[in-house]
Amino acid sequence: MRTCLVWGVLLSIGWLMLGSWQTVTIPEKLSDYGFFKDKLADQQPADGVVPYALNTPLFSDYAEKLRFVKLPAGQSVAYNDTAILDFPVGTTLIKTFYYPNDFRNPDKGRRLIETRLLIHQSEGWKALDYVWNEDQTDALLEVAGDTKTVSYIDANGQFQQHPFVIPNLNQCKGCHNRAEVMTPIGPSVRQLNGDLTYGDKRPENQLRHWQRTGILTGLPALEKCPKTPVWNKPETGSINDRARAWLDINCAHCHNPKGPAMTSGLNLNYSEKDPTAFGIQKTPVAAGRGSGGRTYDIVPGKPDESILIYRLESTDPGEMMPELGRKTVHRESLVLLKEWIKAMK
Amino acid sequence: MKLYLLSLLACLCTQLAWAQPTVQKRYQTQLIMADNGSTIDLDAGTFTFTGSLSLQDKKRIVIRGKGIDKTILSFKGQTDGAEGLRVSNAEDIVIENLTVQDSKGDGIKTMNVKGITFRNVKVEWTGAPKAENGGYGLYPVQCDNVVIDGCTAIGASDAGIYVGQSRGIVVKNSKAYHNVAGIEIENSRNADVFDNEAYENTGGILVFDLPDLVQKQGGNVRVFNNYVHDNNFPNFAPAGNIVASVSDGTGLMILAANNVEVFNNRFIHNQTLGTAIISYLLTERPITDKAYYPFATGISIHDNVYERNAGPVSQRGRYNKLFSQVLKPGQDVPHIIYDGIADPNTLDKDGKLQADKRICIRNNKNQSFVNLDAGRGFQHVSFNTTPFDCQLEPIKTSVSNNR
């Protein structure tokens, strides 16, 4: 009996050491977290869960996203105007992917696909993915990823049907990676600096709302805060600014000096100033057939001779960029990027 | 007690979604769940995957199949991910006894791994070699202590065995054929490439240094005891890639690399050239990278064997057109070619290279040589080896990984 107990204790310790997400404490269902009140699929945030939006978000095959952040009770995040906000341990970022049945009319309902969580634990950020069931009553933990077929009427009234890839846990880090450390991508001051409607109230600037509700400290006057332009709203920035903002959120999570695509020497950070580093007349390194037979990443004035455009136009997994999370072409952003390159001298 | 264990197992199983028993999910889950120090045994058979398999953030993992052509991971029809198998941010990883086939992008990519061994691994694209094949077969990049032993790479549209931006490299006992480049060492330091066979590629072995990359200035590369033959395959690389400009019929090409010692190799039946030493300037591509050094320096080519059939060189490829301008009609292109472009800052007042930067060519069987003098518009093309008859200090590589 004694041996049995010793073994039991040893096994338990070994089990806990497997890594915290592997322990039995990981909730199997999204509903176990209590992030939402009432019907889970309505995604009505519970107290302390704050919705947010980004000015220029990542394109994910036209999926719409609901984003929420939950800080540990009584804690806050400090303002900084350059990097992703440094959320305290205990913070969870919540992102639900869905497709409206008809993009022209939200009243026709929607289909939730998956809810991704980034949880800030003492040993770092952890990614978890919950896939919604057919009945849309709950979402279940998925480790190894999956592929679903989605269908919807798009904004032009066209019926669309395509596969949607739910990443495995390793693939989460394919994007959420700074110097091999799991890191959030979106919530920076410049991305949050814009209005959002909270409940039934009038729209309010997100930074001001965060400050007012006590989760953001050190906010200077709003006009001093940087602001990422909205990629498809010309009134928010020049073509150059909007194109660079789009590349920043869609590409720079890998294409930055500490990201997985650092080996390419192509850096698509918003702040990159060296023209070769962000692609102008830059030769490819390991593009393989992703070069599309073109010589440079960006040929000024010639979008159709630029590798960057070729890779965004492709849906072949051996050629396309980004490597993951895309089965369709983002036609609208291509228009912007082509205009951007065309205007270059 | 038993009940306790059983319930633990039950929890584990529900969590891992065993309920979906496809091989892809099973192996991917194993790779995600693997404890440090464990071995992932793959079954014999051919398994088809629609997406990449990946391993990351682990130490001392062995991924082991039942043998080349016994465990085949096929990515034919892959719809998701840009490589077959990917390993990143890891330490002491061994991949052995398996075949990876027909991935959409690269075959096996390992990035940011300290200690990576590929042993008895084949990466191939089946069917006739074509531009649509993936770029690299074995692709360690930004890794330390790389061992590639007993491996085979076939059909890559860039390089079959490619080591890039890495440090401490052994490539041995391996074969590469029907690739654009057989074996390529790029922007990497301290590499030994020996006892390999590179044949029927466009170029057999390449040692390159390219601009605009994170790791600059590779070098300290030894290429010895290799059999590099019949590399006359028409170039099928997609345009834009630097290897697309390699002429078919190339045995070994050293581009802008420093401290390379090439000895005891057999360069046989590479119809255009046995060995080329060229500067990046010859590519006529713009250089904006201020930290990049475009010259090949400290190159020693000795005790190799050169042979090829009589007859004209391939007329394909940009460099071949060049030969027609500098050679008399009917004159064979020499086995060893140096473009003659030297760094003006390293020349002494007599116009000679500093001792340790020299190009030394000595004691090769069937040695023949041309200095193209490309830096001065090919005005003084010279076939005289005397200025290059010298011996550099043998290169000592500091490769420690001999697993």
XYZ file of C-alpha atoms in Angstrom:
748
model
C 0.000 0.000 0.000
C 2.821 2.299 0.909
C 4.632 1.638 -2.377
C 1.391 2.282 -4.150
C 1.050 5.656 -2.441
C 4.622 6.635 -3.254
C 4.071 5.715 -6.875
C 0.824 7.610 -6.886
C 2.500 10.740 -5.605
C 5.384 10.387 -8.041
C 3.036 9.884 -10.950
C 1.001 12.901 -9.961
C 4.098 15.067 -9.774
C 5.278 13.768 -13.139
C 1.861 14.448 -14.536
C 1.837 18.048 -13.346
C 5.312 18.572 -14.761
C 4.145 17.623 -18.231
C 3.345 21.275 -18.744
C 0.483 23.184 -17.329
C -1.833 22.974 -20.341
C -1.561 19.222 -20.278
C -2.809 18.982 -16.741
C -6.336 17.952 -15.922
C -7.095 21.528 -14.934
C -7.384 22.668 -18.542
C -11.081 23.183 -19.185
C -12.412 20.997 -21.905
C -15.243 23.352 -22.795
C -15.252 27.056 -23.485
C -18.279 27.415 -21.220
C -16.145 26.285 -18.264
C -14.353 29.631 -18.249
C -17.415 31.814 -17.638
C -16.303 34.517 -20.062
C -19.824 35.003 -21.364
C -23.232 35.365 -19.800
C -26.552 33.916 -20.959
C -26.358 31.947 -24.182
C -22.715 31.237 -25.032
C -23.132 31.700 -28.783
C -24.401 35.247 -28.251
C -20.920 36.099 -26.922
C -22.226 38.609 -24.425
C -19.223 39.382 -22.217
C -19.500 38.710 -18.493
C -18.369 41.353 -16.018
C -14.691 42.155 -16.407
C -14.546 40.851 -19.984
C -13.984 43.794 -22.318
C -14.624 43.674 -26.076
C -12.090 45.331 -28.323
C -11.317 45.827 -32.004
C -8.210 46.582 -34.040
C -7.975 49.399 -36.555
C -6.423 47.135 -39.196
C -6.831 43.459 -38.341
C -5.341 40.268 -39.770
C -7.143 38.849 -42.781
C -8.386 35.311 -42.089
C -10.327 34.179 -45.130
C -12.994 36.821 -44.613
C -13.871 35.428 -41.169
C -15.262 38.024 -38.797
C -13.794 38.114 -35.319
C -15.047 39.008 -31.876
C -12.231 40.034 -29.560
C -12.276 40.308 -25.794
C -9.731 40.848 -23.080
C -10.037 39.852 -19.457
C -7.522 41.162 -16.976
C -7.180 39.679 -13.503
C -9.515 41.465 -11.085
C -8.162 44.786 -9.911
C -5.165 44.770 -12.260
C -4.309 46.993 -15.187
C -1.907 47.356 -18.093
C 0.501 50.276 -18.498
C 0.419 52.517 -21.554
C 3.243 52.189 -24.062
C 3.129 53.578 -27.552
C 5.537 51.248 -29.370
C 5.007 47.589 -28.503
C 2.147 45.210 -27.831
C 0.660 46.060 -24.423
C 2.350 44.178 -21.610
C -0.683 42.550 -20.032
C -0.279 41.187 -16.496
C -0.095 37.486 -15.710
C -3.629 36.186 -15.469
C -4.834 38.066 -18.545
C -6.772 36.183 -21.214
C -7.228 37.354 -24.789
C -10.276 35.803 -26.405
C -10.958 35.713 -30.130
C -13.988 34.077 -31.714
C -14.008 33.453 -35.477
C -17.356 33.412 -37.241
C -19.005 33.821 -40.621
C -22.253 35.744 -41.043
C -24.654 33.698 -43.133
C -25.040 36.756 -45.318
C -22.435 39.493 -45.088
C -24.961 42.018 -46.332
C -27.444 41.340 -43.544
C -26.358 40.475 -39.986
C -29.957 39.624 -39.069
C -29.647 36.409 -41.044
C -27.478 34.971 -38.309
C -23.952 33.678 -38.108
C -21.951 30.530 -37.585
C -19.243 30.479 -34.907
C -16.239 28.375 -35.911
C -13.633 28.527 -33.176
C -12.603 30.534 -30.152
C -8.906 31.000 -29.594
C -7.506 31.890 -26.200
C -4.162 33.363 -25.300
C -3.682 32.983 -21.580
C -0.870 34.778 -19.805
C 0.516 32.351 -17.250
C 3.524 32.867 -15.016
C 5.693 30.889 -17.461
C 4.451 32.835 -20.470
C 1.568 33.013 -22.899
C -0.264 29.798 -23.732
C -2.509 29.250 -26.727
C -5.615 27.101 -26.594
C -8.224 26.533 -29.234
C -11.895 25.654 -28.791
C -13.939 24.485 -31.746
C -17.684 25.184 -31.814
C -20.036 22.236 -32.018
C -22.694 21.841 -34.683
C -25.459 22.968 -32.328
C -23.493 26.108 -31.428
C -24.063 25.410 -27.753
C -20.411 25.177 -26.751
C -16.864 24.867 -28.062
C -14.502 21.995 -27.239
C -10.739 21.959 -26.769
C -8.835 20.912 -29.898
C -5.099 20.186 -29.805
C -4.276 18.809 -33.232
C -6.246 21.208 -35.405
C -8.951 20.515 -37.945
C -10.419 21.677 -41.232
C -14.053 22.777 -41.642
C -15.921 23.811 -44.734
C -17.575 27.201 -44.424
C -20.178 28.753 -46.686
C -21.779 32.179 -46.763
C -23.083 34.941 -49.010
C -20.310 37.498 -49.370
C -20.552 41.296 -49.358
C -21.199 41.248 -53.115
C -24.041 38.791 -52.803
C -21.985 35.879 -54.131
C -22.259 32.428 -52.575
C -18.888 31.335 -51.219
C -17.728 27.975 -49.948
C -14.192 27.096 -48.928
C -12.196 25.151 -46.358
C -11.312 26.889 -43.120
C -8.277 25.604 -41.276
C -8.307 25.448 -37.498
C -4.667 25.493 -36.390
C -3.003 22.930 -34.193
C -1.315 24.274 -31.092
C 2.127 24.384 -32.742
C 0.723 26.442 -35.578
C -0.486 29.065 -33.098
C 3.142 29.827 -32.455
C 3.800 29.956 -36.171
C 2.419 33.493 -35.950
C 2.463 34.373 -32.234
C 6.244 34.237 -32.105
C 8.786 36.857 -31.062
C 12.281 35.403 -30.644
C 10.633 32.005 -30.105
C 8.472 33.339 -27.273
C 4.699 33.074 -27.601
C 3.416 36.646 -27.878
C 0.128 38.400 -28.668
C 0.089 40.257 -32.007
C -2.795 42.680 -32.123
C -3.475 44.769 -29.027
C -1.109 47.733 -29.227
C -2.076 51.303 -28.437
C -1.994 52.326 -32.084
C -4.263 49.448 -33.085
C -6.704 50.134 -30.229
C -6.825 53.877 -30.802
C -10.296 54.043 -32.371
C -13.963 54.011 -31.435
C -16.017 51.023 -30.365
C -19.646 50.736 -29.347
C -20.041 49.224 -25.892
C -23.468 47.693 -25.342
C -26.191 50.193 -26.166
C -24.074 53.236 -25.468
C -22.589 55.729 -27.877
C -19.240 54.823 -29.481
C -16.272 55.607 -27.299
C -12.548 55.642 -27.952
C -11.215 52.298 -26.738
C -8.172 53.734 -24.993
C -10.336 56.201 -23.101
C -12.798 53.429 -22.222
C -9.988 51.233 -20.935
C -8.657 54.112 -18.886
C -12.101 54.984 -17.511
C -12.764 51.391 -16.463
C -9.358 51.180 -14.816
C -7.623 48.601 -16.997
C -5.230 51.037 -18.710
C -2.923 53.373 -16.798
C -0.708 56.224 -17.913
C -2.775 57.251 -20.925
C -1.600 60.640 -22.238
C -3.885 63.031 -24.129
C -5.505 61.082 -26.952
C -4.064 63.283 -29.672
C -0.596 62.252 -28.502
C -1.326 58.541 -28.980
C -0.210 56.880 -32.206
C -2.959 55.527 -34.405
C -2.791 52.802 -37.015
C -4.817 53.819 -40.068
C -7.745 51.653 -41.107
C -6.454 49.901 -44.237
C -9.653 50.414 -46.242
C -10.603 53.897 -45.071
C -8.740 56.526 -47.111
C -9.681 59.251 -44.631
C -7.488 57.537 -41.991
C -4.194 57.634 -43.884
C -2.256 57.827 -47.133
C -1.984 54.827 -49.433
C 1.525 54.277 -48.129
C 0.408 54.388 -44.495
C -2.517 52.064 -45.073
C -0.497 49.588 -47.144
C 2.239 49.493 -44.529
C -0.368 49.059 -41.783
C -1.886 46.127 -43.656
C 1.519 44.494 -44.189
C 2.380 45.125 -40.548
C -0.554 43.166 -39.135
C -0.726 40.525 -41.869
C 2.964 39.811 -42.417
C 5.173 41.354 -39.743
C 4.290 38.793 -37.083
C 6.723 36.568 -39.050
C 8.581 39.128 -41.135
C 10.284 40.998 -38.324
C 13.868 40.745 -37.107
C 12.850 38.372 -34.308
C 10.155 36.426 -36.119
C 10.089 33.054 -37.871
C 10.673 34.698 -41.277
C 13.809 36.532 -40.128
C 15.797 34.115 -42.310
C 14.429 35.855 -45.381
C 15.791 39.277 -44.455
C 12.410 40.759 -45.399
C 11.064 42.936 -42.616
C 7.527 44.227 -43.004
C 7.240 46.036 -39.695
C 5.387 49.348 -39.895
C 8.498 51.027 -38.506
C 11.004 49.550 -40.998
C 12.690 52.361 -42.904
C 15.293 50.526 -45.019
C 13.654 50.120 -48.454
C 15.504 46.888 -49.257
C 14.460 45.399 -45.930
C 10.795 46.002 -46.685
C 11.155 44.562 -50.143
C 12.060 47.222 -52.676
C 14.412 45.662 -55.254
C 15.135 42.881 -52.770
C 15.989 39.466 -54.202
C 14.320 36.422 -52.666
C 16.287 33.891 -50.639
C 14.282 30.740 -50.129
C 11.090 31.637 -51.967
C 11.395 28.638 -54.272
C 8.559 28.695 -56.740
C 6.936 31.336 -54.532
C 8.953 33.831 -56.568
C 6.545 33.191 -59.425
C 9.440 33.731 -61.796
C 9.797 37.338 -60.650
C 13.109 38.861 -59.640
C 12.377 41.241 -56.758
C 9.976 41.363 -53.827
C 8.804 44.824 -54.872
C 9.530 46.422 -58.247
C 8.568 50.099 -57.894
C 5.796 51.036 -60.276
C 5.248 47.404 -61.274
C 2.980 45.432 -58.983
C 2.649 42.615 -61.490
C 6.397 42.094 -61.503
C 6.593 42.057 -57.701
C 6.975 38.768 -55.813
C 5.073 40.191 -52.839
C 1.925 40.543 -54.941
C 2.404 37.099 -56.499
C 2.553 35.441 -53.106
C -0.561 37.262 -51.876
C -2.442 36.311 -55.037
C -1.603 32.628 -54.725
C -3.546 30.049 -52.708
C -1.035 27.276 -53.366
C 0.407 26.329 -49.949
C 3.910 26.108 -51.441
C 3.756 29.671 -52.750
C 1.290 31.739 -50.804
C 1.849 34.189 -47.988
C 1.056 34.067 -45.191
C 1.896 30.361 -45.036
C -0.975 29.568 -42.693
C -4.538 30.619 -42.132
C -5.447 31.492 -45.674
C -7.439 29.604 -48.296
C -8.767 32.591 -50.211
C -7.307 35.735 -51.709
C -7.943 39.059 -49.980
C -9.010 40.850 -53.137
C -9.648 44.236 -51.539
C -6.239 44.569 -49.905
C -4.550 43.552 -53.155
C -6.116 46.581 -54.809
C -4.542 48.775 -52.138
C -1.124 47.109 -52.316
C -1.026 47.263 -56.088
C -1.877 50.963 -55.980
C 0.870 51.418 -53.401
C 3.525 49.743 -55.572
C 2.269 51.420 -58.722
C 2.736 54.839 -57.109
C 6.357 54.081 -56.170
C 9.056 55.669 -58.222
C -5.146 3.511 -7.056
C -5.863 1.764 -10.301
C -9.008 3.799 -10.644
C -7.004 6.977 -10.143
C -4.624 6.075 -12.963
C -7.470 5.066 -15.201
C -9.253 8.348 -14.674
C -6.050 10.213 -15.438
C -5.732 8.281 -18.656
C -9.355 8.931 -19.483
C -8.843 12.665 -19.064
C -5.762 12.520 -21.224
C -7.560 10.677 -23.972
C -10.537 12.991 -24.182
C -8.220 15.964 -24.227
C -6.169 14.643 -27.071
C -9.125 14.112 -29.319
C -8.204 10.487 -29.970
C -11.756 10.248 -31.151
C -10.584 11.370 -34.584
C -8.242 8.559 -35.436
C -6.563 9.834 -38.543
C -2.846 9.314 -38.758
C -2.244 13.014 -39.266
C -3.951 13.881 -36.003
C -2.287 11.025 -34.206
C 1.237 11.947 -35.258
C 0.679 15.683 -34.882
C -0.736 15.159 -31.410
C 2.230 12.962 -30.491
C 4.577 15.691 -31.659
C 2.753 18.316 -29.613
C 2.531 16.140 -26.511
C 6.019 14.627 -26.632
C 7.963 14.854 -23.387
C 11.524 16.062 -23.603
C 13.802 13.092 -24.116
C 11.256 10.900 -25.813
C 11.272 8.996 -29.083
C 8.437 9.198 -31.539
C 8.340 5.942 -33.447
C 6.627 6.076 -36.785
C 5.132 2.937 -38.256
C 6.139 1.312 -41.507
C 3.942 2.212 -44.439
C 3.009 5.167 -46.597
C 1.051 7.859 -44.796
C -0.570 10.747 -46.575
C -0.848 14.147 -44.919
C -2.812 17.181 -46.017
C -0.915 19.559 -43.743
C 2.571 20.070 -42.321
C 3.688 18.141 -39.257
C 5.469 20.264 -36.692
C 7.555 19.924 -33.565
C 8.608 22.875 -31.476
C 9.982 23.972 -28.125
C 11.282 20.469 -27.258
C 14.576 18.911 -26.240
C 16.166 15.534 -26.980
C 13.468 14.189 -29.272
C 14.044 11.402 -31.757
C 11.628 11.103 -34.662
C 12.303 7.639 -35.990
C 10.802 5.724 -38.859
C 11.354 2.145 -39.831
C 13.759 3.056 -42.642
C 14.114 4.976 -45.867
C 11.318 3.852 -48.192
C 9.777 1.876 -45.338
C 8.220 4.782 -43.481
C 7.040 7.233 -46.121
C 5.412 10.495 -45.151
C 3.707 11.646 -48.330
C 2.503 15.210 -48.740
C 1.131 14.736 -52.207
C -2.009 16.814 -52.416
C -1.000 18.881 -49.379
C -3.412 21.759 -48.812
C -2.070 23.345 -45.669
C 1.365 24.515 -44.567
C 4.476 25.227 -46.577
C 6.674 22.286 -45.672
C 6.398 18.579 -44.895
C 7.974 18.385 -41.480
C 9.000 21.441 -39.490
C 11.054 21.619 -36.303
C 11.654 24.935 -34.565
C 13.132 26.313 -31.374
C 14.438 22.982 -30.146
C 17.572 21.243 -28.900
C 19.156 17.902 -29.711
C 16.714 16.603 -32.257
C 17.297 13.490 -34.361
C 15.257 12.678 -37.450
C 16.074 9.269 -38.863
C 15.047 6.322 -40.986
C 12.242 7.823 -42.986
C 11.243 9.325 -46.302
C 9.410 12.600 -46.871
C 7.752 12.887 -50.253
C 6.165 15.519 -52.457
C 5.681 18.342 -49.963
C 4.285 21.527 -51.457
C 7.116 23.688 -50.177
C 10.294 22.510 -48.476
C 10.699 18.895 -47.373
C 12.027 19.095 -43.809
C 12.691 22.565 -42.408
C 14.417 22.973 -39.079
C 14.869 26.470 -37.753
C 16.543 27.660 -34.630
C 17.563 24.197 -33.435
C 20.704 23.634 -31.384
C 21.812 20.161 -32.389
C 19.934 18.686 -35.331
C 20.804 15.340 -36.889
C 19.292 13.960 -40.065
C 20.322 10.345 -40.437
C 19.111 7.976 -43.150
C 16.483 10.375 -44.324
C 15.290 10.707 -47.890
C 13.446 13.746 -49.173
C 12.159 13.498 -52.683
C 9.780 14.863 -55.219
C 8.584 11.972 -57.309
C 8.134 12.189 -61.064
C 10.214 14.228 -63.450
C 12.015 17.177 -61.813
C 10.033 20.367 -62.349
C 9.784 23.980 -61.231
C 6.620 23.187 -59.249
C 8.603 20.992 -56.862
C 9.419 22.399 -53.439
C 12.521 24.547 -52.977
C 14.646 22.720 -50.443
C 14.756 19.049 -49.463
C 16.622 19.026 -46.148
C 16.529 22.614 -44.909
C 18.218 23.410 -41.598
C 18.381 27.194 -41.222
C 19.764 29.235 -38.346
C 20.765 26.063 -36.548
C 23.831 25.058 -34.539
C 25.560 21.688 -34.852
C 23.931 20.239 -37.913
C 24.684 16.662 -38.956
C 23.376 15.294 -42.226
C 24.502 11.711 -42.583
C 23.413 9.035 -45.021
C 20.653 11.156 -46.487
C 19.266 11.445 -50.007
C 17.627 14.412 -51.709
C 15.915 14.222 -55.095
C 14.038 16.725 -57.209
C 14.313 19.989 -55.246
C 13.710 23.042 -57.415
C 16.357 24.895 -55.406
C 18.761 22.788 -53.327
C 18.367 19.148 -52.297
C 20.492 19.455 -49.174
C 20.605 23.078 -48.066
C 22.220 24.412 -44.930
C 21.633 28.132 -44.443
C 22.698 30.698 -41.858
C 23.931 27.951 -39.546
C 27.040 27.159 -37.537
C 28.923 23.872 -37.120
C 27.887 21.609 -39.964
C 28.701 18.114 -41.198
C 27.234 16.816 -44.434
C 28.528 13.324 -45.177
C 27.703 9.998 -46.813
C 24.800 11.595 -48.579
C 23.459 11.664 -52.108
C 21.803 14.422 -54.052
C 20.519 14.078 -57.589
C 17.970 15.630 -59.947
C 17.973 18.855 -57.936
C 18.891 22.283 -59.259
C 21.648 22.417 -56.634
C 22.693 19.127 -55.075
C 24.248 20.358 -51.844
C 24.361 24.009 -50.853
C 26.061 25.683 -47.909
C 24.866 29.275 -47.669
C 25.824 32.049 -45.241
C 27.021 29.325 -42.881
C 30.157 28.959 -40.778
C 32.351 25.966 -40.073
C 31.101 23.313 -42.422
C 32.587 19.988 -43.494
C 31.107 18.468 -46.630
C 32.687 15.083 -47.366
C 32.102 11.586 -48.727
C 29.008 12.682 -50.594
C 27.862 11.985 -54.125
C 26.231 14.817 -56.038
C 25.194 13.881 -59.550
C 22.747 14.774 -62.293
C 21.918 18.105 -60.693
C 22.269 21.444 -62.476
C 25.081 22.289 -60.050
C 26.622 19.648 -57.789
C 27.795 21.613 -54.756
C 27.375 25.333 -54.054
C 29.057 27.399 -51.351
C 27.319 30.766 -51.377
C 27.229 33.979 -49.405
C 24.252 36.209 -50.172
C 23.286 39.726 -49.060
C 20.314 40.967 -47.024
C 20.296 38.027 -44.627
C 20.465 37.926 -40.858
C 23.636 35.857 -40.667
C 26.289 37.468 -42.820
C 29.641 36.145 -43.927
C 29.668 32.433 -43.888
C 32.972 30.721 -44.322
C 35.399 28.129 -43.034
C 34.006 25.490 -45.311
C 35.805 22.315 -46.339
C 34.619 20.305 -49.295
C 36.555 17.039 -49.607
C 36.346 13.413 -50.738
C 33.163 14.036 -52.667
C 32.206 12.488 -55.980
C 30.630 15.255 -58.033
C 29.693 13.988 -61.446
C 27.388 14.406 -64.417
C 25.776 17.570 -63.098
C 24.375 18.535 -66.470
C 20.679 18.653 -65.659
C 18.871 21.615 -67.268
C 18.110 24.272 -64.684
C 14.481 24.010 -63.607
C 14.480 26.586 -60.802
C 11.755 29.233 -60.926
C 13.229 32.513 -62.109
C 14.101 35.052 -59.446
C 15.864 32.557 -57.213
C 19.634 32.908 -57.254
C 20.134 29.269 -58.261
C 18.146 29.947 -61.402
C 21.297 31.601 -62.720
C 23.517 28.555 -62.161
C 24.555 27.059 -65.475
C 23.910 23.407 -66.063
C 27.116 21.446 -66.173
C 28.455 23.016 -62.965
C 30.403 20.825 -60.553
C 31.165 23.185 -57.675
C 30.482 26.896 -57.452
C 31.866 29.178 -54.765
C 30.052 32.512 -54.734
C 31.327 35.314 -52.516
C 32.292 32.868 -49.764
C 35.452 33.206 -47.694
C 37.914 30.550 -46.559
C 36.855 27.542 -48.538
C 39.157 24.545 -48.989
C 38.305 22.095 -51.724
C 40.415 18.934 -51.899
C 40.438 15.232 -52.819
C 37.204 15.519 -54.728
C 36.465 13.956 -58.081
C 34.774 16.361 -60.487
C 33.822 14.132 -63.389
C 31.747 14.862 -66.485
C 30.417 18.237 -65.381
C 30.348 19.552 -68.895
C 30.482 23.303 -68.306
C 32.902 23.733 -65.469
C 34.432 21.731 -62.676
C 34.876 24.516 -60.153
C 33.994 28.212 -60.310
C 35.115 30.937 -57.934
C 33.084 34.044 -58.466
C 32.121 37.279 -56.812
C 28.566 38.422 -56.223
C 29.383 41.344 -58.502
C 29.355 38.944 -61.432
C 25.646 38.315 -60.854
C 25.049 41.998 -61.665
C 22.411 42.150 -58.969
C 22.245 45.366 -56.973
C 23.815 45.333 -53.490
C 22.297 47.624 -50.882
C 23.391 45.622 -47.836
C 26.274 47.624 -46.400
C 27.459 44.769 -44.211
C 27.717 42.366 -47.136
C 31.111 41.303 -48.521
C 30.670 40.318 -52.160
C 34.129 38.851 -52.857
C 35.354 35.261 -52.704
C 38.596 35.206 -50.744
C 40.879 32.641 -49.125
C 39.971 29.878 -51.551
C 42.132 26.793 -51.922
C 41.499 24.183 -54.617
C 44.009 21.329 -54.421
C 44.445 17.630 -55.070
C 41.177 17.193 -56.903
C 40.563 15.152 -60.038
C 38.951 16.760 -63.073
C 37.660 14.864 -66.079
C 35.070 15.415 -68.701
C 34.194 14.420 -72.207
C 35.489 16.451 -75.086
C 32.862 18.718 -76.583
C 31.145 22.032 -76.174
C 29.731 23.306 -72.926
C 26.016 23.719 -72.425
C 24.685 26.752 -74.242
C 22.078 27.369 -71.578
C 22.585 29.714 -68.638
C 23.980 33.213 -68.479
C 27.610 32.306 -67.846
C 27.903 30.114 -70.883
C 27.304 33.052 -73.173
C 30.195 34.678 -71.432
C 32.542 31.842 -72.336
C 31.756 32.214 -75.983
C 33.071 35.744 -75.757
C 36.322 35.021 -73.982
C 37.324 31.717 -75.578
C 38.523 31.017 -79.057
C 36.167 28.936 -81.151
C 36.612 25.274 -80.285
C 38.572 26.021 -77.151
C 37.448 24.030 -74.107
C 36.279 25.942 -71.077
C 38.898 25.204 -68.418
C 37.932 23.055 -65.454
C 38.565 25.798 -62.919
C 37.225 29.300 -63.419
C 37.941 32.424 -61.427
C 36.158 35.629 -62.336
C 39.175 37.660 -61.210
C 37.108 40.195 -59.305
C 39.086 40.998 -56.160
C 38.413 43.427 -53.364
C 40.533 46.507 -54.211
C 41.007 47.117 -50.476
C 42.845 43.823 -50.018
C 45.391 44.339 -52.765
C 48.901 45.382 -51.890
C 50.750 48.040 -53.871
C 51.776 45.460 -56.469
C 48.143 44.562 -57.054
C 48.465 41.212 -55.287
C 46.028 39.800 -52.759
C 47.064 39.628 -49.127
C 48.453 36.198 -48.240
C 45.424 34.871 -46.419
C 42.958 36.199 -48.990
C 44.593 34.499 -51.953
C 43.051 32.133 -54.438
C 45.284 29.055 -54.482
C 45.053 26.350 -57.091
C 47.546 23.523 -57.013
C 48.120 19.869 -57.768
C 44.800 18.993 -59.332
C 44.701 16.180 -61.867
C 43.909 17.586 -65.334
C 44.147 21.034 -63.866
C 43.203 23.774 -66.292
C 42.307 27.271 -65.325
C 41.096 30.626 -66.528
C 41.061 33.990 -64.839
C 38.274 35.854 -66.600
C 39.354 39.283 -65.390
C 35.683 40.196 -65.256
C 36.399 43.192 -63.049
C 38.176 44.928 -65.912
C 35.800 44.004 -68.681
C 37.477 40.673 -69.547
C 40.442 42.542 -71.040
C 43.179 40.304 -69.688
C 41.718 36.835 -69.746
C 44.513 34.580 -68.584
C 45.044 30.847 -68.552
C 48.204 31.111 -66.504
C 48.016 29.322 -63.138
C 51.405 30.502 -61.932
C 50.055 33.517 -59.982
C 47.672 31.130 -58.208
C 50.188 28.417 -57.392
C 50.166 28.681 -53.641
C 49.061 26.870 -50.525
C 46.849 28.346 -47.826
C 46.816 27.193 -44.246
C 44.528 24.179 -44.051
C 41.148 25.151 -42.675
C 40.288 23.823 -39.284
C 36.593 23.626 -38.747
C 35.371 23.544 -35.201
C 32.659 21.011 -35.736
C 32.071 19.173 -32.519
C 28.904 17.276 -33.216
C 29.754 13.761 -34.268
C 26.665 11.875 -33.300
